[in-house]
CSV table of C-alpha atoms and ligand atoms in Angstrom, one decimal:
chain,number,residue,atom,x,y,z
R,1,UNK,CA,139.5,55.0,6.2
R,2,UNK,CA,136.2,56.9,6.0
R,3,UNK,CA,133.7,54.0,6.4
R,4,UNK,CA,135.0,52.3,9.5
R,5,UNK,CA,132.7,49.7,11.1
R,6,UNK,CA,131.0,51.3,14.1
R,7,UNK,CA,129.3,49.7,17.1
R,8,UNK,CA,126.2,51.7,16.3
R,9,UNK,CA,125.6,49.9,13.0
R,10,UNK,CA,122.4,48.2,14.3
R,11,UNK,CA,120.1,48.1,11.3
R,12,UNK,CA,116.6,49.6,11.7
R,13,UNK,CA,115.1,47.4,14.4
R,14,UNK,CA,112.3,47.7,16.7
R,15,UNK,CA,114.8,47.3,19.6
R,16,UNK,CA,117.8,49.3,18.3
R,17,UNK,CA,119.4,49.3,21.7
R,18,UNK,CA,119.3,45.6,22.4
R,19,UNK,CA,122.5,44.4,24.0
R,20,UNK,CA,123.2,47.8,25.5
R,21,UNK,CA,123.0,48.7,29.3
R,22,UNK,CA,121.9,52.0,30.7
R,23,UNK,CA,121.9,53.9,34.0
R,24,UNK,CA,119.5,56.8,34.4
R,25,UNK,CA,120.1,58.8,37.6
R,26,UNK,CA,117.0,60.1,39.3
R,27,UNK,CA,114.7,57.9,37.4
R,28,UNK,CA,111.8,57.0,39.6
R,29,UNK,CA,109.7,59.9,38.4
R,30,UNK,CA,109.3,62.6,35.7
R,31,UNK,CA,111.8,62.9,32.9
R,32,UNK,CA,114.1,60.2,34.2
R,33,UNK,CA,111.4,57.6,34.3
R,34,UNK,CA,110.3,58.7,30.8
R,35,UNK,CA,113.8,58.2,29.5
R,36,UNK,CA,114.2,54.8,31.3
R,37,UNK,CA,110.9,53.6,29.7
R,38,UNK,CA,112.0,54.8,26.2
R,39,UNK,CA,115.4,53.1,26.5
R,40,UNK,CA,113.8,49.9,27.8
R,41,UNK,CA,111.3,49.9,24.9
R,42,UNK,CA,114.3,50.3,22.6
R,43,UNK,CA,115.7,47.1,24.0
R,44,UNK,CA,118.3,48.3,26.5
R,45,UNK,CA,118.8,46.9,30.0
R,46,UNK,CA,118.1,49.8,32.3
R,47,UNK,CA,119.2,50.6,35.9
R,48,UNK,CA,116.7,53.0,37.6
R,49,UNK,CA,118.2,55.1,40.4
R,50,UNK,CA,116.9,57.3,43.2
R,51,UNK,CA,118.1,57.8,46.8
R,52,UNK,CA,115.0,56.0,48.2
R,53,UNK,CA,114.5,52.6,49.7
R,54,UNK,CA,115.6,49.6,47.7
R,55,UNK,CA,112.2,47.9,48.1
R,56,UNK,CA,110.3,50.9,46.5
R,57,UNK,CA,112.7,51.2,43.7
R,58,UNK,CA,112.7,47.5,43.2
R,59,UNK,CA,108.9,47.4,42.9
R,60,UNK,CA,109.0,50.2,40.3
R,61,UNK,CA,111.7,48.3,38.4
R,62,UNK,CA,109.6,45.1,38.4
R,63,UNK,CA,106.6,47.1,37.1
R,64,UNK,CA,108.6,48.7,34.3
R,65,UNK,CA,110.2,45.4,33.3
R,66,UNK,CA,106.7,43.9,32.9
R,67,UNK,CA,105.5,46.9,30.8
R,68,UNK,CA,108.6,47.0,28.5
R,69,UNK,CA,109.7,43.3,28.5
R,70,UNK,CA,113.2,44.6,29.2
R,71,UNK,CA,115.6,43.9,32.1
R,72,UNK,CA,115.2,46.7,34.7
R,73,UNK,CA,117.2,46.8,37.9
R,74,UNK,CA,117.2,49.4,40.7
R,75,UNK,CA,120.4,50.9,42.0
R,76,UNK,CA,119.9,53.1,45.1
R,77,UNK,CA,122.3,56.0,45.5
R,78,UNK,CA,122.0,59.6,46.7
R,79,UNK,CA,123.3,61.8,43.9
R,80,UNK,CA,124.3,64.5,46.4
R,81,UNK,CA,126.9,62.1,47.9
R,82,UNK,CA,130.0,61.6,45.9
R,83,UNK,CA,130.7,58.1,47.2
R,84,UNK,CA,127.2,56.9,46.6
R,85,UNK,CA,127.3,58.3,43.1
R,86,UNK,CA,130.5,56.3,42.3
R,87,UNK,CA,129.0,53.2,44.0
R,88,UNK,CA,125.8,53.5,41.9
R,89,UNK,CA,127.8,53.4,38.6
R,90,UNK,CA,129.9,50.4,39.7
R,91,UNK,CA,126.8,48.6,40.9
R,92,UNK,CA,125.0,49.1,37.5
R,93,UNK,CA,128.1,48.0,35.6
R,94,UNK,CA,128.5,45.0,37.9
R,95,UNK,CA,124.9,43.8,37.5
R,96,UNK,CA,124.8,44.2,33.7
R,97,UNK,CA,128.5,43.4,33.0
R,98,UNK,CA,128.7,46.7,31.0
R,99,UNK,CA,127.5,50.3,31.0
R,100,UNK,CA,127.0,51.8,27.5
R,101,UNK,CA,124.5,54.6,28.2
R,102,UNK,CA,124.7,57.0,31.1
R,103,UNK,CA,121.9,59.6,31.5
R,104,UNK,CA,122.6,62.2,34.1
R,105,UNK,CA,119.1,63.3,34.9
R,106,UNK,CA,118.8,63.7,38.7
R,107,UNK,CA,118.0,67.2,39.6
R,108,UNK,CA,116.3,69.5,42.0
R,109,UNK,CA,115.1,73.1,42.0
R,110,UNK,CA,115.0,75.9,44.5
R,111,UNK,CA,113.4,79.2,43.7
R,112,UNK,CA,114.3,82.2,45.8
R,113,UNK,CA,116.1,85.6,45.3
R,114,UNK,CA,119.9,85.5,45.8
R,115,UNK,CA,119.9,87.7,48.8
R,116,UNK,CA,117.9,85.2,50.8
R,117,UNK,CA,118.9,82.0,48.9
R,118,UNK,CA,120.0,79.5,51.6
R,119,UNK,CA,123.7,78.5,51.4
R,120,UNK,CA,122.8,74.8,52.0
R,121,UNK,CA,120.3,74.9,49.1
R,122,UNK,CA,123.0,76.3,46.8
R,123,UNK,CA,125.3,73.5,47.8
R,124,UNK,CA,122.7,70.8,47.4
R,125,UNK,CA,121.5,72.0,43.9
R,126,UNK,CA,125.1,72.2,42.7
R,127,UNK,CA,125.9,68.7,44.1
R,128,UNK,CA,122.9,66.9,42.6
R,129,UNK,CA,122.5,68.8,39.3
R,130,UNK,CA,126.2,69.3,38.4
R,131,UNK,CA,128.7,67.5,40.6
R,132,UNK,CA,127.0,64.1,40.3
R,133,UNK,CA,127.4,64.2,36.5
R,134,UNK,CA,131.1,64.7,36.9
R,135,UNK,CA,131.4,61.8,39.3
R,136,UNK,CA,129.2,59.4,37.2
R,137,UNK,CA,131.1,60.3,34.0
R,138,UNK,CA,134.5,59.8,35.6
R,139,UNK,CA,133.4,56.4,37.0
R,140,UNK,CA,131.8,55.3,33.7
R,141,UNK,CA,134.4,56.4,31.2
R,142,UNK,CA,137.1,53.7,31.8
R,143,UNK,CA,134.7,50.9,30.9
R,144,UNK,CA,133.2,52.8,27.9
R,145,UNK,CA,136.7,53.4,26.6
R,146,UNK,CA,137.7,49.8,27.0
R,147,UNK,CA,134.6,48.7,25.0
R,148,UNK,CA,135.0,51.5,22.5
R,149,UNK,CA,131.4,52.7,22.9
R,150,UNK,CA,129.5,55.1,25.1
R,151,UNK,CA,126.6,57.5,25.0
R,152,UNK,CA,126.4,60.1,27.8
R,153,UNK,CA,123.3,62.3,27.9
R,154,UNK,CA,123.3,65.2,30.4
R,155,UNK,CA,119.8,66.5,31.2
R,156,UNK,CA,120.5,70.2,31.3
R,157,UNK,CA,117.7,72.7,30.7
R,158,UNK,CA,116.7,75.8,28.7
R,159,UNK,CA,118.1,77.3,31.9
R,160,UNK,CA,121.5,76.0,30.8
R,161,UNK,CA,121.3,78.4,27.8
R,162,UNK,CA,119.5,81.4,29.3
R,163,UNK,CA,118.6,82.6,32.8
R,164,UNK,CA,115.5,83.5,34.8
R,165,UNK,CA,115.4,85.4,38.1
R,166,UNK,CA,115.3,83.5,41.4
R,167,UNK,CA,117.0,80.4,40.1
R,168,UNK,CA,120.7,81.2,40.7
R,169,UNK,CA,121.8,77.7,41.8
R,170,UNK,CA,119.8,75.9,39.1
R,171,UNK,CA,120.9,78.2,36.3
R,172,UNK,CA,124.5,78.0,37.4
R,173,UNK,CA,124.4,74.2,37.6
R,174,UNK,CA,122.7,73.8,34.2
R,175,UNK,CA,125.1,76.2,32.5
R,176,UNK,CA,128.0,74.2,34.1
R,177,UNK,CA,126.5,70.9,32.9
R,178,UNK,CA,126.7,72.2,29.3
R,179,UNK,CA,130.4,73.0,29.9
R,180,UNK,CA,131.0,69.6,31.3
R,181,UNK,CA,129.2,68.1,28.3
R,182,UNK,CA,131.6,69.9,25.8
R,183,UNK,CA,134.7,68.9,27.7
R,184,UNK,CA,133.6,65.3,27.9
R,185,UNK,CA,132.8,65.2,24.2
R,186,UNK,CA,136.2,66.5,23.3
R,187,UNK,CA,138.1,64.1,25.6
R,188,UNK,CA,136.2,61.0,24.3
R,189,UNK,CA,135.5,61.7,20.7
R,190,UNK,CA,138.2,59.3,19.5
R,191,UNK,CA,136.8,56.5,21.7
R,192,UNK,CA,133.4,55.9,20.1
R,193,UNK,CA,131.8,57.9,22.9
R,194,UNK,CA,129.4,60.7,22.5
R,195,UNK,CA,128.3,63.2,25.1
R,196,UNK,CA,125.4,65.6,24.6
R,197,UNK,CA,123.2,67.8,26.8
R,198,UNK,CA,119.4,67.9,26.3
R,199,UNK,CA,117.9,71.2,27.3
R,200,UNK,CA,114.2,70.9,28.0
R,201,UNK,CA,111.9,73.9,28.4
R,202,UNK,CA,109.1,73.3,30.7
R,203,UNK,CA,108.0,69.6,31.0
R,204,UNK,CA,105.0,68.8,33.1
R,205,UNK,CA,106.6,66.8,35.9
R,206,UNK,CA,106.6,66.8,39.8
R,207,UNK,CA,109.6,69.2,39.7
R,208,UNK,CA,107.6,71.8,37.8
R,209,UNK,CA,104.4,71.2,39.7
R,210,UNK,CA,106.2,71.7,43.0
R,211,UNK,CA,107.7,75.1,42.0
R,212,UNK,CA,104.4,76.7,41.1
R,213,UNK,CA,103.6,77.7,44.7
R,214,UNK,CA,107.2,78.9,45.2
R,215,UNK,CA,107.1,80.9,41.9
R,216,UNK,CA,103.7,82.4,42.9
R,217,UNK,CA,105.2,83.7,46.2
R,218,UNK,CA,108.4,85.0,44.5
R,219,UNK,CA,106.5,86.8,41.7
R,220,UNK,CA,103.4,87.8,43.8
R,221,UNK,CA,101.1,86.0,41.4
R,222,UNK,CA,98.3,83.4,41.6
R,223,UNK,CA,99.3,79.8,40.7
R,224,UNK,CA,97.2,79.9,37.5
R,225,UNK,CA,99.0,83.1,36.4
R,226,UNK,CA,102.4,81.5,37.1
R,227,UNK,CA,101.6,78.8,34.5
R,228,UNK,CA,100.4,81.4,31.9
R,229,UNK,CA,102.6,84.4,32.7
R,230,UNK,CA,105.8,82.9,33.9
R,231,UNK,CA,106.2,79.2,32.9
R,232,UNK,CA,104.7,79.2,29.4
R,233,UNK,CA,105.1,82.9,28.6
R,234,UNK,CA,108.4,82.5,26.8
R,235,UNK,CA,107.6,79.1,25.3
R,236,UNK,CA,106.3,80.1,21.9
R,237,UNK,CA,104.3,76.9,21.3
R,238,UNK,CA,102.6,77.5,24.7
R,239,UNK,CA,102.8,73.8,25.6
R,240,UNK,CA,104.7,71.7,28.1
R,241,UNK,CA,107.0,69.2,26.5
R,242,UNK,CA,106.5,65.6,27.4
R,243,UNK,CA,108.7,63.1,29.1
R,244,UNK,CA,108.2,60.8,26.0
R,245,UNK,CA,109.7,63.4,23.8
R,246,UNK,CA,112.8,63.6,25.9
R,247,UNK,CA,112.9,59.8,26.0
R,248,UNK,CA,112.7,59.6,22.2
R,249,UNK,CA,115.6,62.0,21.8
R,250,UNK,CA,117.8,60.1,24.2
R,251,UNK,CA,117.1,56.8,22.3
R,252,UNK,CA,118.0,58.6,19.1
R,253,UNK,CA,121.3,59.9,20.5
R,254,UNK,CA,122.2,56.4,21.7
R,255,UNK,CA,121.3,54.7,18.4
R,256,UNK,CA,122.9,54.6,15.0
R,257,UNK,CA,121.6,58.1,14.1
R,258,UNK,CA,123.5,59.7,17.0
R,259,UNK,CA,127.0,58.4,16.2
R,260,UNK,CA,128.4,61.8,15.1
R,261,UNK,CA,126.4,64.0,17.4
R,262,UNK,CA,128.6,65.0,20.3
R,263,UNK,CA,129.3,68.1,22.4
R,264,UNK,CA,125.9,69.7,21.6
R,265,UNK,CA,123.2,71.3,23.8
R,266,UNK,CA,119.9,70.4,22.2
R,267,UNK,CA,116.9,72.5,23.2
R,268,UNK,CA,113.5,70.8,23.5
R,269,UNK,CA,111.7,73.9,24.4
R,270,UNK,CA,109.0,74.8,21.9
R,271,UNK,CA,111.2,77.7,20.5
R,272,UNK,CA,111.9,79.4,23.9
R,273,UNK,CA,115.6,79.8,23.4
R,274,UNK,CA,115.1,81.0,19.8
R,275,UNK,CA,114.1,84.4,21.2
E,1,NAD,P1,111.3,65.1,39.1
E,1,NAD,O1,111.3,65.8,40.4
E,1,NAD,O2,110.0,64.5,38.6
E,1,NAD,O3,112.4,64.0,39.1
E,1,NAD,C1,113.6,64.2,39.7
E,1,NAD,C2,114.2,62.9,39.9
E,1,NAD,O4,115.5,63.1,40.6
E,1,NAD,C3,113.4,61.9,40.8
E,1,NAD,O5,113.4,60.6,40.3
E,1,NAD,C4,114.1,62.0,42.1
E,1,NAD,O6,114.0,60.8,42.9
E,1,NAD,C5,115.5,62.2,41.7
E,1,NAD,N1,116.4,62.8,42.7
E,1,NAD,C6,116.2,63.9,43.4
E,1,NAD,N2,117.2,64.1,44.3
E,1,NAD,C7,118.0,63.0,44.2
E,1,NAD,C8,119.2,62.5,44.8
E,1,NAD,N3,119.7,63.2,45.8
E,1,NAD,N4,119.7,61.4,44.4
E,1,NAD,C9,119.1,60.6,43.4
E,1,NAD,N5,118.0,61.0,42.8
E,1,NAD,C10,117.5,62.2,43.2
E,1,NAD,O7,111.9,66.2,38.1
E,1,NAD,P2,112.0,66.2,36.5
E,1,NAD,O8,111.2,67.4,36.1
E,1,NAD,O9,111.7,64.9,35.9
E,1,NAD,O10,113.5,66.6,36.3
E,1,NAD,C11,114.5,65.7,35.9
E,1,NAD,C12,115.6,66.5,35.3
E,1,NAD,O11,115.2,67.2,34.2
E,1,NAD,C13,116.3,67.4,36.3
E,1,NAD,O12,117.7,67.4,36.1
E,1,NAD,C14,115.7,68.8,35.9
E,1,NAD,O13,116.5,69.8,36.2
E,1,NAD,C15,115.6,68.6,34.4
E,1,NAD,N6,114.6,69.5,33.7
E,1,NAD,C16,113.3,69.4,34.0
E,1,NAD,C17,112.5,70.3,33.4
E,1,NAD,C18,111.0,70.3,33.6
E,1,NAD,O14,110.3,71.2,33.1
E,1,NAD,N7,110.4,69.4,34.3
E,1,NAD,C19,113.0,71.2,32.4
E,1,NAD,C20,114.3,71.3,32.2
E,1,NAD,C21,115.2,70.4,32.8
């Protein structure tokens, strides 16, 4: 039958994700917070996550709930620790009674040439940016399959599609995340579950702001020149993308319009990867 009823049949509504529950890893700042806000404004219950203290995350959740009129909880969990990753998924599912939308966003960066790149930094970048997405996905899939609905969004990067020097661990992790996205999509396509990667170019967030001095050192440039000659050099629209744009795309993927989009890597990069 071609026109089977689908759980994404919510008609155009101001809150198209009402009744859905989401977990966004690494969501107390930057892109993760932007995605959490967008999902909440679309009506979803949202669990914020970071590895920080419960009281700080709880205060942020309270503030976001007030702003969006949605249910927001805070689930602490260090995404570099496999057991804490699994516990965070179970806790979000326990609190909401379901988990429909999983956004693997937590990520860190380290910029240094390979020959001096610290081993521990390699391990940490891979653990947070790649391994955690495997563990959250593995923990979330049984419930999603039972309910016949799921939307997994992996925040990869333009660096999941192309490379830049001095970012070996990050580029490897983000390429790997696109591979994981494709396998997840293939394994879940018949269960009403979609899995896609969003690949932002540069978005103005603390992660980017923090790497400007590191890039300046690695390239031997001033910080101002790093913005012009390194960060935005390859981004044809010469603008940073915004966290709201990434949030809006995530809402689209979780809503009715995203039902048949799966296994993709979607660049949000002002044309960078069109080169
Ligand atoms: P950010 O530094 O503002 O936010 C990172 C988030 O991850 C924070 O909420 C932080 O608390 C969380 N985090 C870090 N380590 C964690 C850990 N061990 N456990 C749990 N949470 C942890 O960075 P951002 O720019 O918002 O980046 C978010 C994601 O977007 C990352 O995966 C990043 O690689 C990706 N990305 C960012 C850009 C950009 O230009 N900003 C571009 C492409 C992809």
